[in-house]
Short mmCIF file of C-alpha atoms in Angstrom, two decimals:
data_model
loop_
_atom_site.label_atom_id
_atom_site.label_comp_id
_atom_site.label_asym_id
_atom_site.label_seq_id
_atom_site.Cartn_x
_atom_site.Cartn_y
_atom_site.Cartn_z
CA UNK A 1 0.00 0.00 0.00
CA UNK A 2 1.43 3.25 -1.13
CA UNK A 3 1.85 6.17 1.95
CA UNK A 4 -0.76 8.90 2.33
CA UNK A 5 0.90 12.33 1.02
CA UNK A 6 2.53 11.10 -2.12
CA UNK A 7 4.00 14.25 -4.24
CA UNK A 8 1.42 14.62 -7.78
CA UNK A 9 2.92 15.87 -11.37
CA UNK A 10 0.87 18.02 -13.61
CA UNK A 11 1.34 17.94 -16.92
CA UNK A 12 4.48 20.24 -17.79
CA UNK A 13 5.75 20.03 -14.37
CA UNK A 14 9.27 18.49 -12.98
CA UNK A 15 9.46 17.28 -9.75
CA UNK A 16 12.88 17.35 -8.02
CA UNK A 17 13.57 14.35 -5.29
CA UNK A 18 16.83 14.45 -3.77
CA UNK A 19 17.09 11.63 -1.83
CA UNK A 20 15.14 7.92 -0.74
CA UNK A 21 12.87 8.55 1.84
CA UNK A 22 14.70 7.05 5.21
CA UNK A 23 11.95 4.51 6.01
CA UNK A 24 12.52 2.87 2.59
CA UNK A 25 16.62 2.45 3.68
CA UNK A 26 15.67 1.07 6.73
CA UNK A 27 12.87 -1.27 5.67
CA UNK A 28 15.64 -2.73 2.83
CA UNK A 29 18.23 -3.10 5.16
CA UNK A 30 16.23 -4.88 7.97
CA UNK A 31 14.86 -7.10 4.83
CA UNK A 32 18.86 -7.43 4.02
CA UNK A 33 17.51 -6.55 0.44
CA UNK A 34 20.37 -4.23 -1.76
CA UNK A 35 19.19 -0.61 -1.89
CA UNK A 36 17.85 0.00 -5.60
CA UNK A 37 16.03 3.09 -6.12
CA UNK A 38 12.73 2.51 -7.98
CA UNK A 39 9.61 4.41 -9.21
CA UNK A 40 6.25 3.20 -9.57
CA UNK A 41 3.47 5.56 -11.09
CA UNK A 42 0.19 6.21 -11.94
CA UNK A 43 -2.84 8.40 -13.08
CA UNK A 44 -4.05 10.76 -10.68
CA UNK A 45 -7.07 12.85 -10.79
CA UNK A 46 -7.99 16.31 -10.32
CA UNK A 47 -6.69 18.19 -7.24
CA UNK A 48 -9.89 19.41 -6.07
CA UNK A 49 -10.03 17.28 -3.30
CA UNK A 50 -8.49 18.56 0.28
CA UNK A 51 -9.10 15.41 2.42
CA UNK A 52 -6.35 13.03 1.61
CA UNK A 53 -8.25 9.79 2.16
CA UNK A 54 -11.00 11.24 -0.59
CA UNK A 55 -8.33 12.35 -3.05
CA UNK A 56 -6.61 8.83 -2.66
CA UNK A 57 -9.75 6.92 -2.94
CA UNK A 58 -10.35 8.72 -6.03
CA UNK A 59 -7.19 7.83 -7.74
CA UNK A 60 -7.73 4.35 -7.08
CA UNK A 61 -10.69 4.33 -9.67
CA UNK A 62 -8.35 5.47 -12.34
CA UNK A 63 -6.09 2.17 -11.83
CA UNK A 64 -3.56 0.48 -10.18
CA UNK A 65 0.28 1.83 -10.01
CA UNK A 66 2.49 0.58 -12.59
CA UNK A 67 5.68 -1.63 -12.61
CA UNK A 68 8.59 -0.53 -10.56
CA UNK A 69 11.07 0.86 -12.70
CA UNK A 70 14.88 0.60 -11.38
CA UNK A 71 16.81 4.01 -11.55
CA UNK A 72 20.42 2.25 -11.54
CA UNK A 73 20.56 2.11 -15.22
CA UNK A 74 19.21 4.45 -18.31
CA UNK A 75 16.50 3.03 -20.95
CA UNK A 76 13.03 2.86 -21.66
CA UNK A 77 10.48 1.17 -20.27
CA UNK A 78 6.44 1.41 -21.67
CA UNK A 79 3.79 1.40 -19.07
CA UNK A 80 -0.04 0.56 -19.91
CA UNK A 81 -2.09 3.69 -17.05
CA UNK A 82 -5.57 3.27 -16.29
CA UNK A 83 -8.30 0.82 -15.41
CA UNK A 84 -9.48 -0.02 -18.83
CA UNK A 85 -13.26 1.51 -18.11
CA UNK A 86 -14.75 4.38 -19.37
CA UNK A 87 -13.73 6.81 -17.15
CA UNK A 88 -10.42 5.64 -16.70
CA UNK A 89 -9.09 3.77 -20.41
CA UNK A 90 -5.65 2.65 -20.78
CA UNK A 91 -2.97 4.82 -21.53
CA UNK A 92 0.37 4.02 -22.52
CA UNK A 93 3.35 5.79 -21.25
CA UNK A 94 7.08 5.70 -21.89
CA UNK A 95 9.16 6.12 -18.82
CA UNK A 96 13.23 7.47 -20.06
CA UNK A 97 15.40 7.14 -17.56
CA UNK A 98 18.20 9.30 -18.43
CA UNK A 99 21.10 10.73 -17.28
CA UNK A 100 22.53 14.52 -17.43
CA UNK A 101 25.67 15.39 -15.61
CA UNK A 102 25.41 14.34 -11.87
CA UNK A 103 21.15 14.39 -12.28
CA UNK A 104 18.85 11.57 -13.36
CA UNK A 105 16.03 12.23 -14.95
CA UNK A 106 12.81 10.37 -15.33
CA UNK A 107 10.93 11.67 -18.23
CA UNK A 108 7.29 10.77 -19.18
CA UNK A 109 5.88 10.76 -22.43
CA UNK A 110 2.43 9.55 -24.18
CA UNK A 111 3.74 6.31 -25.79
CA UNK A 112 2.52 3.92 -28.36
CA UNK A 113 1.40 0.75 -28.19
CA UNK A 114 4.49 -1.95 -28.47
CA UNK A 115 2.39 -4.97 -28.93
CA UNK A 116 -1.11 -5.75 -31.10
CA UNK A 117 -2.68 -9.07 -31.73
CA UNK A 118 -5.06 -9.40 -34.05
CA UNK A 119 -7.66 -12.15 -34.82
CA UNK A 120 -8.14 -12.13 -38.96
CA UNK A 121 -10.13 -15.11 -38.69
CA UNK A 122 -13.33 -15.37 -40.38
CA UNK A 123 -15.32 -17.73 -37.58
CA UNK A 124 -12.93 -18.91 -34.72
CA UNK A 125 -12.38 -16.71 -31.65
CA UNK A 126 -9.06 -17.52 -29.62
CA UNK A 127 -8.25 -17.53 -25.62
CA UNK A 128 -5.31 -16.04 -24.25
CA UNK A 129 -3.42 -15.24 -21.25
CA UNK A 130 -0.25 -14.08 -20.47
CA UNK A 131 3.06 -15.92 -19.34
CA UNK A 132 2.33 -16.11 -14.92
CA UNK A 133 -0.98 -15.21 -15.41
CA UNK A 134 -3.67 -17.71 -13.17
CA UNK A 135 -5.81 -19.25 -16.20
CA UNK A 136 -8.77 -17.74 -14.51
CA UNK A 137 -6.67 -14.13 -16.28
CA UNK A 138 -7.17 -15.60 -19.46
CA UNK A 139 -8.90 -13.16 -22.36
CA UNK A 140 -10.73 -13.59 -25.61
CA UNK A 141 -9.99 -12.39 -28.85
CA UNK A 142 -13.26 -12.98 -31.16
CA UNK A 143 -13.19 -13.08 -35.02
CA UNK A 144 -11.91 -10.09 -36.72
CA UNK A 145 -10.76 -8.43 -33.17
CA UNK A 146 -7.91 -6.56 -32.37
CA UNK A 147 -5.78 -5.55 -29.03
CA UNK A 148 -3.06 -3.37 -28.25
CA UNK A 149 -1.75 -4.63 -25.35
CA UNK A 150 1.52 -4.49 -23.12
CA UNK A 151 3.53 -7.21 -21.82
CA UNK A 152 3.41 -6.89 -17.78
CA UNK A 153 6.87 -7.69 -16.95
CA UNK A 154 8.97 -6.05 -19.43
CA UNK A 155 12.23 -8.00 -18.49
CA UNK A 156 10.32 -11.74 -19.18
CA UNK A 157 10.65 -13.31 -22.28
CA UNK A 158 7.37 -12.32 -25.21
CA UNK A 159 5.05 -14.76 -25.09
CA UNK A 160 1.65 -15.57 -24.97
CA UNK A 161 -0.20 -18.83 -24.33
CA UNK A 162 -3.11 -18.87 -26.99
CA UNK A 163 -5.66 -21.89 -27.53
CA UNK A 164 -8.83 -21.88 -29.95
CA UNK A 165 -11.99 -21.69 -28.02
CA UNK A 166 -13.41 -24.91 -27.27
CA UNK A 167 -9.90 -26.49 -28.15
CA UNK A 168 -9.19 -27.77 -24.31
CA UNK A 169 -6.65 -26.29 -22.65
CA UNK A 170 -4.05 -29.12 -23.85
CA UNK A 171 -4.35 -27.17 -27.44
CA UNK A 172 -2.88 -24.46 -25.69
CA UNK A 173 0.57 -23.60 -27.54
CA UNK A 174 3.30 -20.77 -26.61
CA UNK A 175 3.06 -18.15 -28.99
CA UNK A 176 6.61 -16.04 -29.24
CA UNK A 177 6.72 -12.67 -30.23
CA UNK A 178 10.18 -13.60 -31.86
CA UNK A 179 12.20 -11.64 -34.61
CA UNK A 180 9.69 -10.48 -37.25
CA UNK A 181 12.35 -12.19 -40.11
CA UNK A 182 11.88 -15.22 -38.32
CA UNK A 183 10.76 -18.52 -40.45
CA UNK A 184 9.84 -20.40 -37.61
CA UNK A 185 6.48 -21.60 -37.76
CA UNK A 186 3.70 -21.12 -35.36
CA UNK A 187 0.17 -22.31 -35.50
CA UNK A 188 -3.07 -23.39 -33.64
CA UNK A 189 -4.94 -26.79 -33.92
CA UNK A 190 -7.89 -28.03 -32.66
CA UNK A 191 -9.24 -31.92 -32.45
CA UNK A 192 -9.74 -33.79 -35.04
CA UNK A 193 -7.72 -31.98 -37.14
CA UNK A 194 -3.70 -32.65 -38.24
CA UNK A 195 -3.53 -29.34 -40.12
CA UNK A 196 -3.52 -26.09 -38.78
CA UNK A 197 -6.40 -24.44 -38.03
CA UNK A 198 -4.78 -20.91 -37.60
CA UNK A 199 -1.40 -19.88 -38.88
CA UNK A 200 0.17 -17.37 -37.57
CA UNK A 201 2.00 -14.67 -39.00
CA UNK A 202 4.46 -11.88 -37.25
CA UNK A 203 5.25 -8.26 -38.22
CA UNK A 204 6.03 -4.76 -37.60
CA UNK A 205 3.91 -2.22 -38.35
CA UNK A 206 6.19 1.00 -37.82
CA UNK A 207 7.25 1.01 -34.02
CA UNK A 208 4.47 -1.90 -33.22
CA UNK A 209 4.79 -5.78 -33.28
CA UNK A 210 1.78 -7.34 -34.41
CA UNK A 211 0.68 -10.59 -34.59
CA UNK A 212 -1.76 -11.68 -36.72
CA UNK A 213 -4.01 -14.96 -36.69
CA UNK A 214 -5.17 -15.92 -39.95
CA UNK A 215 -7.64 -18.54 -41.75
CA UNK A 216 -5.86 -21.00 -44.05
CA UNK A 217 -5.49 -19.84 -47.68
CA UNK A 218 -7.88 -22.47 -48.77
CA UNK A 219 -10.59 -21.11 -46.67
CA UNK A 220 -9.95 -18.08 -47.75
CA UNK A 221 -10.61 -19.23 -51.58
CA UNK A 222 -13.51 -21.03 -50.42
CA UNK A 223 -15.32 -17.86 -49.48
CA UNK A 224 -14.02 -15.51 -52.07
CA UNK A 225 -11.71 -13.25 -49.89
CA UNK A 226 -8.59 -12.74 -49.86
CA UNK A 227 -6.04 -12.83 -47.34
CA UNK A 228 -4.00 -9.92 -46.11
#
């Protein structure tokens, strides 16, 4: 649980810290944990508020705080903001850690989307979770869907585990987000069937990876349309 008091930036504004808060040493050192400065953020809404348990309680409608992102080395890190409702959609951010002279600097900027999976089949809907995810987490994708989407822990390999619904979960197959070029082959089957049922197919579509699910070519020809 995050302490009452926390320090809000507007849009515009810098916010100077010039040293870990005390009770955060001492809490590392009695866990004998090493002391690595992190950050964790998220949205906050509109300081109208005076009482600090109200203003809290609001913020905690527009979503939970983000990863913890470790100041002991510069690079960029993309975080998904929000709770994913109408009041509160997701937002994606892109946290620079960077360094100027003796300062370090966390700068936040509106990001895009790294990551998009899209369903370009014509009838079967697909389940999905992601890797440490309890399968009660898992997601569907229907026909002709797409979702941008961020991987939670951006230092874990890019997976997903996807199954076609009503499969079973013993269809379920790991789905890499590998090197665009790559000719490995990935696809989905279901029972009863030795072929694939949906291929899939990797790219990047300017600074976004997308993966795309796709009908066989021969159903494709079979309904007049043709593939992408």
């Amino acid at each position: 649980e995050a302490p009452a008091g926390l320090p809000r930036v507007d849009p515009g504004v810098a916010l100077a810290i010039d040293a870990v808060p005390s009770e955060g040493l001492l809490n590392m050192i009695k866990a004998r944990r090493p002391a690595t400065a992190m950050a964790s953020i998220r949205l906050a809404g509109p300081a109208s508020s005076k009482d600090s348990e109200e203003a809290a309680a609001a913020d905690d409608l527009l979503g939970p705080w983000s990863i913890q992102i470790p100041l002991s080395a510069v690079g960029e890190t993309s975080l998904t903001l929000g709770a994913g409702t109408l009041h509160s959609p997701y937002r994606v951010v892109r946290a620079s850690v960077e360094m100027v002279g003796a300062t370090l600097f966390i700068v936040l900027v509106k990001g895009r989307w790294p990551y998009c999976l899209e369903n370009r089949s014509l009838s079967r809907s697909v389940v999905l979770r992601f890797p440490g995810d309890d399968p009660q987490n898992e997601w569907h994708l229907k026909p002709c869907e797409r979702r941008y989407f961020v991987f939670p822990n951006p230092d874990a390999q890019k997976f997903l585990h996807a199954r076609i619904l009503g499969s079973g979960k013993s269809y379920t197959k790991r789905i890499q987000y590998q090197d665009a070029g790559s000719r490995h082959s990935q696809a989905l089957l279901v029972p009863g069937e030795r072929r694939p049922v949906l291929k899939v197919r990797l790219k990047d579509r300017g600074s976004t990876r997308v993966l795309q699910l796709q009908d066989p070519p021969s159903l494709h020809r079979s309904v007049g349309v043709a593939p992408a």
